[in-house]
GROMACS .gro file of N, CA and C in nm:
model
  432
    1UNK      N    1  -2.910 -10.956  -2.150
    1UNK     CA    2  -2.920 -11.080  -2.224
    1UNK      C    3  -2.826 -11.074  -2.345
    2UNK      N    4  -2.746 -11.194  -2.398
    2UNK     CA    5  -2.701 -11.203  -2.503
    2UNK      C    6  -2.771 -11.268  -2.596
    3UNK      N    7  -2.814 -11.229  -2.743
    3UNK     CA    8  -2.828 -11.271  -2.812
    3UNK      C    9  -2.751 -11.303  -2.955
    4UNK      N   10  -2.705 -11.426  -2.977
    4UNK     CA   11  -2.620 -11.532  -3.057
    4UNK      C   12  -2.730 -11.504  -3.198
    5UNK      N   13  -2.676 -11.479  -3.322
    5UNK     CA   14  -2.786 -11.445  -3.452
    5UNK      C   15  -2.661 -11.521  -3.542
    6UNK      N   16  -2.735 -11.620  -3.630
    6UNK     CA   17  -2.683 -11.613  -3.744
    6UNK      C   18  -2.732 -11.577  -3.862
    7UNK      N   19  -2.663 -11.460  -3.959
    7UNK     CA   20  -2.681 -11.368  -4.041
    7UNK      C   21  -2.599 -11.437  -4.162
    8UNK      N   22  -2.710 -11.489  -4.302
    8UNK     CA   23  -2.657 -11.537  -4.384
    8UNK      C   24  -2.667 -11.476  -4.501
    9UNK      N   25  -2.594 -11.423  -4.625
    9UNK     CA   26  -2.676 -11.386  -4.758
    9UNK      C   27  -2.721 -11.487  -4.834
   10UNK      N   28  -2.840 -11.413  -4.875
   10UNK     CA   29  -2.907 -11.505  -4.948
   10UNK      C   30  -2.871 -11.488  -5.085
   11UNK      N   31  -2.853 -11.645  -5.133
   11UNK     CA   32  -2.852 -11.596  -5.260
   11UNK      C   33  -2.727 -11.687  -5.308
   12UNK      N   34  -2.643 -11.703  -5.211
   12UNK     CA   35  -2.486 -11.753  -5.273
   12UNK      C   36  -2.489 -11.880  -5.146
   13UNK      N   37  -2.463 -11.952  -5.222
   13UNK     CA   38  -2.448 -12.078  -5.144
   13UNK      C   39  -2.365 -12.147  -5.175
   14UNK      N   40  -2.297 -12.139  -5.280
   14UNK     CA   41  -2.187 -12.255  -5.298
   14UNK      C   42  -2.045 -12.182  -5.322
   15UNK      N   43  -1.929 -12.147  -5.223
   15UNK     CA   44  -1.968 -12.149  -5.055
   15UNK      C   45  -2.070 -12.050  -4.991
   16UNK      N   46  -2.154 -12.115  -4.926
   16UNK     CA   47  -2.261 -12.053  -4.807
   16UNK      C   48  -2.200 -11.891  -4.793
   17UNK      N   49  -2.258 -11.764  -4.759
   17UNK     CA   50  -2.141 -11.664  -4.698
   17UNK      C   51  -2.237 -11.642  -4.573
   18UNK      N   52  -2.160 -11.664  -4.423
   18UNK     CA   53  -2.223 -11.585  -4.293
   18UNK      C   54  -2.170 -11.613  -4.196
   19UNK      N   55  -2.163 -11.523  -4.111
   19UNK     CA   56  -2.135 -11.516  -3.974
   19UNK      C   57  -2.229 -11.509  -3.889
   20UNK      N   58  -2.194 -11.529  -3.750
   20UNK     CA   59  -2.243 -11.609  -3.625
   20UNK      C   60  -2.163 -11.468  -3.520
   21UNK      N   61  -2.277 -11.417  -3.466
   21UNK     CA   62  -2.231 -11.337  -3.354
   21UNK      C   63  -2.284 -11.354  -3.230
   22UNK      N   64  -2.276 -11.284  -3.148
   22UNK     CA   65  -2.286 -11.233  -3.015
   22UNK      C   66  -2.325 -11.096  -2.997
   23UNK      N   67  -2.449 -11.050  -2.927
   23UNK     CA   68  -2.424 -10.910  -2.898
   23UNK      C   69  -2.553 -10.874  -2.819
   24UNK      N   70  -2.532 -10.755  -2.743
   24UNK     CA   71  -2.612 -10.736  -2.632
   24UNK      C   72  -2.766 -10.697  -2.679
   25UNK      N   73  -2.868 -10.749  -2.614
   25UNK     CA   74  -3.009 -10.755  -2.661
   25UNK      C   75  -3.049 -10.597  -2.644
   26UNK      N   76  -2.963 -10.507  -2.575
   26UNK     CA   77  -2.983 -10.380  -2.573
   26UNK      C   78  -2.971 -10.299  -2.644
   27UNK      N   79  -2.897 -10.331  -2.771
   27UNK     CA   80  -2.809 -10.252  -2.854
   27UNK      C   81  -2.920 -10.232  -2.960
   28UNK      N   82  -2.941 -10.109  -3.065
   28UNK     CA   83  -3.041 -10.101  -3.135
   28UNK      C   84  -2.963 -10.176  -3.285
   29UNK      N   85  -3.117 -10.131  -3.356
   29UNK     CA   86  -3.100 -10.198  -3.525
   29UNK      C   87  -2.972 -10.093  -3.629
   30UNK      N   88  -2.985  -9.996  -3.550
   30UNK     CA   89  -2.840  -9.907  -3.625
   30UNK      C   90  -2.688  -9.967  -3.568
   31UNK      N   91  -2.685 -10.033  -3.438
   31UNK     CA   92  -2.596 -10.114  -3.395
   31UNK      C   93  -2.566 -10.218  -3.469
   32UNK      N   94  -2.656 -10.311  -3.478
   32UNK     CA   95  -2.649 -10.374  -3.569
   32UNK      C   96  -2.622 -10.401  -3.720
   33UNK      N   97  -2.679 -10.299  -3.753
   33UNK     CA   98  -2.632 -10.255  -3.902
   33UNK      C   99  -2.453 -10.220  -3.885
   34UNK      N  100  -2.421 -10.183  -3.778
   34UNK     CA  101  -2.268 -10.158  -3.836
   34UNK      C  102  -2.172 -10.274  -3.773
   35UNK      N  103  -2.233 -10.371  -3.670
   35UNK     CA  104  -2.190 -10.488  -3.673
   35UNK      C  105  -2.156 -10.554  -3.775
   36UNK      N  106  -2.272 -10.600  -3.892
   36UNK     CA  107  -2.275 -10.634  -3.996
   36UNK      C  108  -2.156 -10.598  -4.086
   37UNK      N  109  -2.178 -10.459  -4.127
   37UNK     CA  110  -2.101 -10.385  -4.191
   37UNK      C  111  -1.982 -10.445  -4.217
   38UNK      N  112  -1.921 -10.447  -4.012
   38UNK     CA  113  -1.798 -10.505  -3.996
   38UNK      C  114  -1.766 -10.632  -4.045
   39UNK      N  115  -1.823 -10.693  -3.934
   39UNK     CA  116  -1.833 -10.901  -4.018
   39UNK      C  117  -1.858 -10.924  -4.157
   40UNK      N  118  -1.920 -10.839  -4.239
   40UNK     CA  119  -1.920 -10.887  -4.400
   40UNK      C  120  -1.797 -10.811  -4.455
   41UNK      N  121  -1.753 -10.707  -4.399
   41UNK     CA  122  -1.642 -10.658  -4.485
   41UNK      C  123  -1.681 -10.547  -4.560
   42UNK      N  124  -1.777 -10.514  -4.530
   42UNK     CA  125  -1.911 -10.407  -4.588
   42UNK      C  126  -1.799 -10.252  -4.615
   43UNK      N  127  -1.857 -10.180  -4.699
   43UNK     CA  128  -1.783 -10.023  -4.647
   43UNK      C  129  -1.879  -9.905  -4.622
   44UNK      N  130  -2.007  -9.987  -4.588
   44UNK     CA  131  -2.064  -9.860  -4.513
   44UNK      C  132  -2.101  -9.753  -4.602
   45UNK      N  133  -2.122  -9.740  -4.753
   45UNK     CA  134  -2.126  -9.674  -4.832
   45UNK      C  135  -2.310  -9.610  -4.878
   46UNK      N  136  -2.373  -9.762  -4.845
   46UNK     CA  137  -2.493  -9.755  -4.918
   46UNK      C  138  -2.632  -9.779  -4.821
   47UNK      N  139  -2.702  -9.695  -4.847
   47UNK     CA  140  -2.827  -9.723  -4.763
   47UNK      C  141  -2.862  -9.864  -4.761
   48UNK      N  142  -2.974  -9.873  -4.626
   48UNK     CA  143  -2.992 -10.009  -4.584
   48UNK      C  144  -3.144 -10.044  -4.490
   49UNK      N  145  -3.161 -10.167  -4.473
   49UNK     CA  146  -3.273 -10.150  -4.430
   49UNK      C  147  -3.338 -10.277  -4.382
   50UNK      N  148  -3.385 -10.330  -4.255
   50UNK     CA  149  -3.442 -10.412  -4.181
   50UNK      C  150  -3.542 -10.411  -4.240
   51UNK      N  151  -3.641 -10.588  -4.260
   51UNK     CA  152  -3.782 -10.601  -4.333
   51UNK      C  153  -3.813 -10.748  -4.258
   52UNK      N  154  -3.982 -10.777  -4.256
   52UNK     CA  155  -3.996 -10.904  -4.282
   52UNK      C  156  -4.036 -10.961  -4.400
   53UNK      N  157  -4.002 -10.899  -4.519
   53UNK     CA  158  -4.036 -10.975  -4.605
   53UNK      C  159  -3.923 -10.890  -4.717
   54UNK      N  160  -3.891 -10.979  -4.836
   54UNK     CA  161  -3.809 -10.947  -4.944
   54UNK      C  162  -3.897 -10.848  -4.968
   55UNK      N  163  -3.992 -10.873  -5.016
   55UNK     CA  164  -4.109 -10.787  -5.164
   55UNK      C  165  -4.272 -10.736  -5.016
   56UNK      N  166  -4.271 -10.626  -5.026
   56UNK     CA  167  -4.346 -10.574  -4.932
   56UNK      C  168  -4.322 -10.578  -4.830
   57UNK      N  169  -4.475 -10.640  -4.741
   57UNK     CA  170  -4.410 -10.651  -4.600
   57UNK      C  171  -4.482 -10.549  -4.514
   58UNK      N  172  -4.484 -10.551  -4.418
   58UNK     CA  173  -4.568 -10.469  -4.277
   58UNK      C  174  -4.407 -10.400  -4.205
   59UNK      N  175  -4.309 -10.452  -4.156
   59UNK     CA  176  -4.203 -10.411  -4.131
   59UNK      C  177  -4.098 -10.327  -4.152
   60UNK      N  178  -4.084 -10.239  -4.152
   60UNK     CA  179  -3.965 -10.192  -4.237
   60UNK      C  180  -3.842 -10.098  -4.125
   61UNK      N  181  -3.734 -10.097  -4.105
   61UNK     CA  182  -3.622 -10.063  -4.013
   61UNK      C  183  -3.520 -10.007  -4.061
   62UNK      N  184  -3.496  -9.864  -4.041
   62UNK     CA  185  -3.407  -9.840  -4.110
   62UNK      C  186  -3.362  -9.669  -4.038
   63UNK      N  187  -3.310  -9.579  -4.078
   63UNK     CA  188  -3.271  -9.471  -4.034
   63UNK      C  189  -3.357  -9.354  -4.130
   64UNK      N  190  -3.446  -9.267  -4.091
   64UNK     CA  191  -3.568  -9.217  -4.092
   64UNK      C  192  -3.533  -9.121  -4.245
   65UNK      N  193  -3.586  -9.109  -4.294
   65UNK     CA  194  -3.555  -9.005  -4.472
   65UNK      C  195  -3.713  -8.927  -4.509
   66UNK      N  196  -3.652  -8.892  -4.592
   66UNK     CA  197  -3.774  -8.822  -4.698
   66UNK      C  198  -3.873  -8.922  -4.783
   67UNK      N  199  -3.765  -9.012  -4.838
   67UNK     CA  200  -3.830  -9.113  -4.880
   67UNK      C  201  -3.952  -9.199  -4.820
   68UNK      N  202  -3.959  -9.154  -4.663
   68UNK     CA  203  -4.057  -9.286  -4.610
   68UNK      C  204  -4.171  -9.347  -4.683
   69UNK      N  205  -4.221  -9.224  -4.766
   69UNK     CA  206  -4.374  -9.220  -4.791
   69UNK      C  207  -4.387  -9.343  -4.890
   70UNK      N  208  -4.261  -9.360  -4.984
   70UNK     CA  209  -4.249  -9.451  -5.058
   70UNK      C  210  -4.305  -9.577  -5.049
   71UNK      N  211  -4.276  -9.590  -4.876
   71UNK     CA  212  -4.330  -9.759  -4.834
   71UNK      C  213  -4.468  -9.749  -4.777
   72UNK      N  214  -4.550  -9.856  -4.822
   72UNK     CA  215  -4.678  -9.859  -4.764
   72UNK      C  216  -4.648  -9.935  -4.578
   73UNK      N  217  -4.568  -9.951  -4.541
   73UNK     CA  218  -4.560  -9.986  -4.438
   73UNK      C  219  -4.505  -9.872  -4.341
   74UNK      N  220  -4.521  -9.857  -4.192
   74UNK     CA  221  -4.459  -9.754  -4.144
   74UNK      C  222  -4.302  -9.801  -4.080
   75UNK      N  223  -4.242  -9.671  -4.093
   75UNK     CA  224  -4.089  -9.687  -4.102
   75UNK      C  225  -4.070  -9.670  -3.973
   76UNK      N  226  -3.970  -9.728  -3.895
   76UNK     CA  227  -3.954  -9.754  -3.783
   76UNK      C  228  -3.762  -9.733  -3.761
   77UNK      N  229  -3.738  -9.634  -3.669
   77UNK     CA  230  -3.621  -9.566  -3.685
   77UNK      C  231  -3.499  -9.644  -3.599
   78UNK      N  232  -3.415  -9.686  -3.693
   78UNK     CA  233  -3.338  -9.778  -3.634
   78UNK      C  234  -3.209  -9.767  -3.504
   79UNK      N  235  -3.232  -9.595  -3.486
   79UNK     CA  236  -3.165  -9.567  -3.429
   79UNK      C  237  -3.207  -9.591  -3.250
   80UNK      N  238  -3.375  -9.616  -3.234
   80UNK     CA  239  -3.413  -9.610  -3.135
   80UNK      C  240  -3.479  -9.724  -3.116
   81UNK      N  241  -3.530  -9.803  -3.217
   81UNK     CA  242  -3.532  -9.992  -3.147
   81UNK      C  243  -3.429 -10.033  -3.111
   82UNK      N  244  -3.452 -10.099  -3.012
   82UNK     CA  245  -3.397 -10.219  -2.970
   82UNK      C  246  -3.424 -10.346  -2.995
   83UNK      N  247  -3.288 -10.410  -2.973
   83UNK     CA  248  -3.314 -10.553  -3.042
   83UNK      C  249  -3.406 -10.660  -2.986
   84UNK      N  250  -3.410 -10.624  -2.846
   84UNK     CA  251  -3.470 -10.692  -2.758
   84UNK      C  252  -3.656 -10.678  -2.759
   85UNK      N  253  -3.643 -10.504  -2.817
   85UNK     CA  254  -3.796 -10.500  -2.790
   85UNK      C  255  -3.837 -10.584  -2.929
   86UNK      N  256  -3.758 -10.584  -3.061
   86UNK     CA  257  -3.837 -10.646  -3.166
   86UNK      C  258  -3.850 -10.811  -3.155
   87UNK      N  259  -3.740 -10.869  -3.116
   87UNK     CA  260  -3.696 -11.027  -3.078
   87UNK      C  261  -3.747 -11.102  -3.009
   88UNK      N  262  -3.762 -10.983  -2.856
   88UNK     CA  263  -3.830 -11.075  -2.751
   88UNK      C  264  -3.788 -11.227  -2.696
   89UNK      N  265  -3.682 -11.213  -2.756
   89UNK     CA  266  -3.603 -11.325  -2.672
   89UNK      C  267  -3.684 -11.492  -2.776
   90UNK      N  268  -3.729 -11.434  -2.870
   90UNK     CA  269  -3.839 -11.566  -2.956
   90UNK      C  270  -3.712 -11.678  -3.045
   91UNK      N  271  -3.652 -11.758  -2.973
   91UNK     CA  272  -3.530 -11.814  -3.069
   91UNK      C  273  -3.602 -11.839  -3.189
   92UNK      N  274  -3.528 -11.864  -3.306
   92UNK     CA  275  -3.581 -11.866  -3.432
   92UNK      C  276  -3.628 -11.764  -3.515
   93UNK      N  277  -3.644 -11.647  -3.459
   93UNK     CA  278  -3.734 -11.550  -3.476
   93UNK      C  279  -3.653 -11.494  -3.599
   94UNK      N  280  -3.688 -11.432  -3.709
   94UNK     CA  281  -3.614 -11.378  -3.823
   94UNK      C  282  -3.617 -11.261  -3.843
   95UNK      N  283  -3.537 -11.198  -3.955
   95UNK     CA  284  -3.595 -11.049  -4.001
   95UNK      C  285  -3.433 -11.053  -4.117
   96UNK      N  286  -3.488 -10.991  -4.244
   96UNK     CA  287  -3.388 -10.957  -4.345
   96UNK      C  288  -3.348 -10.830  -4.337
   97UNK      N  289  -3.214 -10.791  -4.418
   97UNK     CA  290  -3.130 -10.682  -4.384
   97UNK      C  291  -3.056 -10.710  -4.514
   98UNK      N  292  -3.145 -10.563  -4.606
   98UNK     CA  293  -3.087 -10.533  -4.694
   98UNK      C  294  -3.009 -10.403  -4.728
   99UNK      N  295  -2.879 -10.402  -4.773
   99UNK     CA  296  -2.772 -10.344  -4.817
   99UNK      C  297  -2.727 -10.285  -4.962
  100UNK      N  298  -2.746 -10.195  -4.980
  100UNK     CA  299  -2.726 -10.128  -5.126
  100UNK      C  300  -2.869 -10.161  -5.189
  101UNK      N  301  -2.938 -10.070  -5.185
  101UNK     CA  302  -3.069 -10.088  -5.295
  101UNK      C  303  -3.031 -10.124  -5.422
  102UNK      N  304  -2.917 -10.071  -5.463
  102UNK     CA  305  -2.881 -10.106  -5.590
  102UNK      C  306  -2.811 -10.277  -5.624
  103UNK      N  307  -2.789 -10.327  -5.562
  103UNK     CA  308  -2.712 -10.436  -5.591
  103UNK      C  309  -2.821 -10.556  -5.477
  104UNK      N  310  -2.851 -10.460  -5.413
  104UNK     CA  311  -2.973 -10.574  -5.286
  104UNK      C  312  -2.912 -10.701  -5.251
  105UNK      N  313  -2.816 -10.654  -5.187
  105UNK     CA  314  -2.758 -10.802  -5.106
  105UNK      C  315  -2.871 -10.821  -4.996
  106UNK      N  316  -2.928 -10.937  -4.965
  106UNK     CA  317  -2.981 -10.945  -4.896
  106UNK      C  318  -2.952 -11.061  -4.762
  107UNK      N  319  -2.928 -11.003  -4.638
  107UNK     CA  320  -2.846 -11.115  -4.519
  107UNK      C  321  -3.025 -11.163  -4.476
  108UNK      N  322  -3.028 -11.282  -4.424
  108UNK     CA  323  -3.080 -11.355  -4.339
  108UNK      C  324  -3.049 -11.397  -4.185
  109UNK      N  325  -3.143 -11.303  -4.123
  109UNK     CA  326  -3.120 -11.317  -3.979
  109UNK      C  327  -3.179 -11.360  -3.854
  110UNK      N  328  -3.113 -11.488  -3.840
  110UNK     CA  329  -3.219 -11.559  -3.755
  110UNK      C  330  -3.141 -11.541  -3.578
  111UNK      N  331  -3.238 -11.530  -3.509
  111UNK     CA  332  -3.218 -11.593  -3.347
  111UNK      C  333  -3.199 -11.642  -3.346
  112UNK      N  334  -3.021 -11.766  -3.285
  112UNK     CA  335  -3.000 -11.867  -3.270
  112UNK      C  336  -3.009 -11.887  -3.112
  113UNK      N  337  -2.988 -11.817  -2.996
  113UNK     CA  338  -3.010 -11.850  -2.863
  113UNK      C  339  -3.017 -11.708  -2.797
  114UNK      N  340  -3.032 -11.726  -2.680
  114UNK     CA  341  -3.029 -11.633  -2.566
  114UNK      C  342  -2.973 -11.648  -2.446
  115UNK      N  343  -2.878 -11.594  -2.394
  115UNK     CA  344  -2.822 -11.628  -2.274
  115UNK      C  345  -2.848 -11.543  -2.124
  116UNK      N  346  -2.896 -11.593  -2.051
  116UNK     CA  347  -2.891 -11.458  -1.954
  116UNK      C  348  -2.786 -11.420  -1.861
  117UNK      N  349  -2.688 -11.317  -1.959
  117UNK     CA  350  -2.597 -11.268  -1.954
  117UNK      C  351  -2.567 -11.191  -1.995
  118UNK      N  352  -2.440 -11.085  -1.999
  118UNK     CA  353  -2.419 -10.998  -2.064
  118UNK      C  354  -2.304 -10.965  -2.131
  119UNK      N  355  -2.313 -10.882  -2.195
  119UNK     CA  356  -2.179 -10.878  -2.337
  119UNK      C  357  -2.170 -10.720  -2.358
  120UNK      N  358  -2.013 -10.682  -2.317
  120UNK     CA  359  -2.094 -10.552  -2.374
  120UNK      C  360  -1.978 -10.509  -2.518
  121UNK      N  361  -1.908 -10.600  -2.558
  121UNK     CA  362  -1.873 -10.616  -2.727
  121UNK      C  363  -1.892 -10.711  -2.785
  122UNK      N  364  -1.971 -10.625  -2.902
  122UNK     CA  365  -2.022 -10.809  -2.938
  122UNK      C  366  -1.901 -10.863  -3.025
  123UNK      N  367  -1.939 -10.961  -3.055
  123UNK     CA  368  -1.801 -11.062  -3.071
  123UNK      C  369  -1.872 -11.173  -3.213
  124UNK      N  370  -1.818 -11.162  -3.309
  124UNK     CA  371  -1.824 -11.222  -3.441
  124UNK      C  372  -1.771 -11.421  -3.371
  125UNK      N  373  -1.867 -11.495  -3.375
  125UNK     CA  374  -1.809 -11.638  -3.283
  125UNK      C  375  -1.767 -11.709  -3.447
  126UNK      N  376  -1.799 -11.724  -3.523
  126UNK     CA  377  -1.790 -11.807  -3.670
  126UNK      C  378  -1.844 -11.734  -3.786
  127UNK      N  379  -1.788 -11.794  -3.896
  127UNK     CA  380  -1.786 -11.750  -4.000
  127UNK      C  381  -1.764 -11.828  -4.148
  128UNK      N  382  -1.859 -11.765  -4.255
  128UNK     CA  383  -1.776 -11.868  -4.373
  128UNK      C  384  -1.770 -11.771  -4.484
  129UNK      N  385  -1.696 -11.787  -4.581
  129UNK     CA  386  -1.718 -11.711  -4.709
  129UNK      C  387  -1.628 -11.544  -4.725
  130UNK      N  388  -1.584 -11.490  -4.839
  130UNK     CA  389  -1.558 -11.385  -4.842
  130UNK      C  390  -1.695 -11.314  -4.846
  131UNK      N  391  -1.684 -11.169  -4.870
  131UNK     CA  392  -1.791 -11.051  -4.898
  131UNK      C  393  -1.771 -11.035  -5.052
  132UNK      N  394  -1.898 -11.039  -5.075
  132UNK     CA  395  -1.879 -11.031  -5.252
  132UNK      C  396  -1.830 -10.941  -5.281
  133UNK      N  397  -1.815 -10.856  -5.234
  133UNK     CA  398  -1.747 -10.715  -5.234
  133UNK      C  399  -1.600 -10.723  -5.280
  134UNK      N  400  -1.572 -10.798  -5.214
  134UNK     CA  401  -1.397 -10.779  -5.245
  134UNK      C  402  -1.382 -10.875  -5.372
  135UNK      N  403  -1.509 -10.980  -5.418
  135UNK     CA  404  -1.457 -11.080  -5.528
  135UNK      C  405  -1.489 -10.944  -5.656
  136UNK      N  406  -1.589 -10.874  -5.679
  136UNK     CA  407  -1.650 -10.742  -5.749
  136UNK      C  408  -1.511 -10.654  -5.766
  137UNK      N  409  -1.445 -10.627  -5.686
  137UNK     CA  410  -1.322 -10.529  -5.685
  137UNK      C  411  -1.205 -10.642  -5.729
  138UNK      N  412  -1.168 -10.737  -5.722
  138UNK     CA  413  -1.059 -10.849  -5.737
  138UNK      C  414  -1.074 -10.817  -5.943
  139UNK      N  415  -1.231 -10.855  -5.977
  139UNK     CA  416  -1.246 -10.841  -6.107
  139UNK      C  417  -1.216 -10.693  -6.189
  140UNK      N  418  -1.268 -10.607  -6.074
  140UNK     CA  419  -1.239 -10.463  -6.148
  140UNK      C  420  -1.103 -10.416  -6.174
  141UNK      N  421  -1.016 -10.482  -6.072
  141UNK     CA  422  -0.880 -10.438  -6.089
  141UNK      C  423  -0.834 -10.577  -6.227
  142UNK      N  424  -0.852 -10.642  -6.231
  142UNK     CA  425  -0.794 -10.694  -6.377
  142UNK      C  426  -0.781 -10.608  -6.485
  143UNK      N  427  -0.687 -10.650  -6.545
  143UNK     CA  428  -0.645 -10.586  -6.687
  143UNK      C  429  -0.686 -10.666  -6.810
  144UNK      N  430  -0.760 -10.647  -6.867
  144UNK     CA  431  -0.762 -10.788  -6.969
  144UNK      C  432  -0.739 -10.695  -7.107
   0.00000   0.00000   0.00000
């Protein structure tokens, strides 16, 4: 199955920033995380982490640490879900994906369709906005 997600950050809207992909319902949440990575322009630097909720939450997705104990929810290792087993093919279905604890960009990721078909690279279909990332570095390199 292909599943079509559009992944938005929250937070910046005027311009909107997100992309619109493609990618196989087989592929896990660590797949995904470096999909992302790619399509935002990301550098892969900073821990990260699948949730259903901003602030708490029952959910939590991410690549397994010392830290777990931290969360009252149990941690669920992103290297071995699949997208399909959490999604279930439910269009609409959501889940957030946050990036740098320190700065907490936070993407919004919804199910936009399902195809029964297959993909086996996923493929970025649309897009809007730079990665704040590069506007953060544009400022640091000024001289004033």
């Amino acid at each position: 199955m292909i599943y079509q997600f559009k992944i938005q950050i929250k937070g910046i809207t005027k311009p909107p920033i997100w992309r619109r992909i493609s990618v196989s319902d087989d592929m896990t949440f660590a797949d995904l995380h470096e999909i992302i990575q790619c399509v935002f322009g990301w550098g892969n630097y900073h821990l990260y982490q699948f949730k259903d909720k901003e602030f708490g939450g029952e959910i939590r997705i991410t690549e397994p640490s010392d830290f777990d104990d931290m969360y009252n929810s149990d941690t669920l290792d992103s290297n071995k879900l699949l997208l399909k087993h959490f999604f279930q093919g439910e269009i609409s279905k959501k889940i957030l994906y946050e990036y740098d604890f320190g700065d907490s960009w936070i993407h919004l990721i919804t199910l936009e369709s399902v195809e029964d078909s297959y993909i086996e690279t996923p493929i970025c279909i649309q897009g809007k906005g730079a990665c704040p990332r590069k506007i953060v570095v544009a400022f640091m390199d000024m001289h004033i």
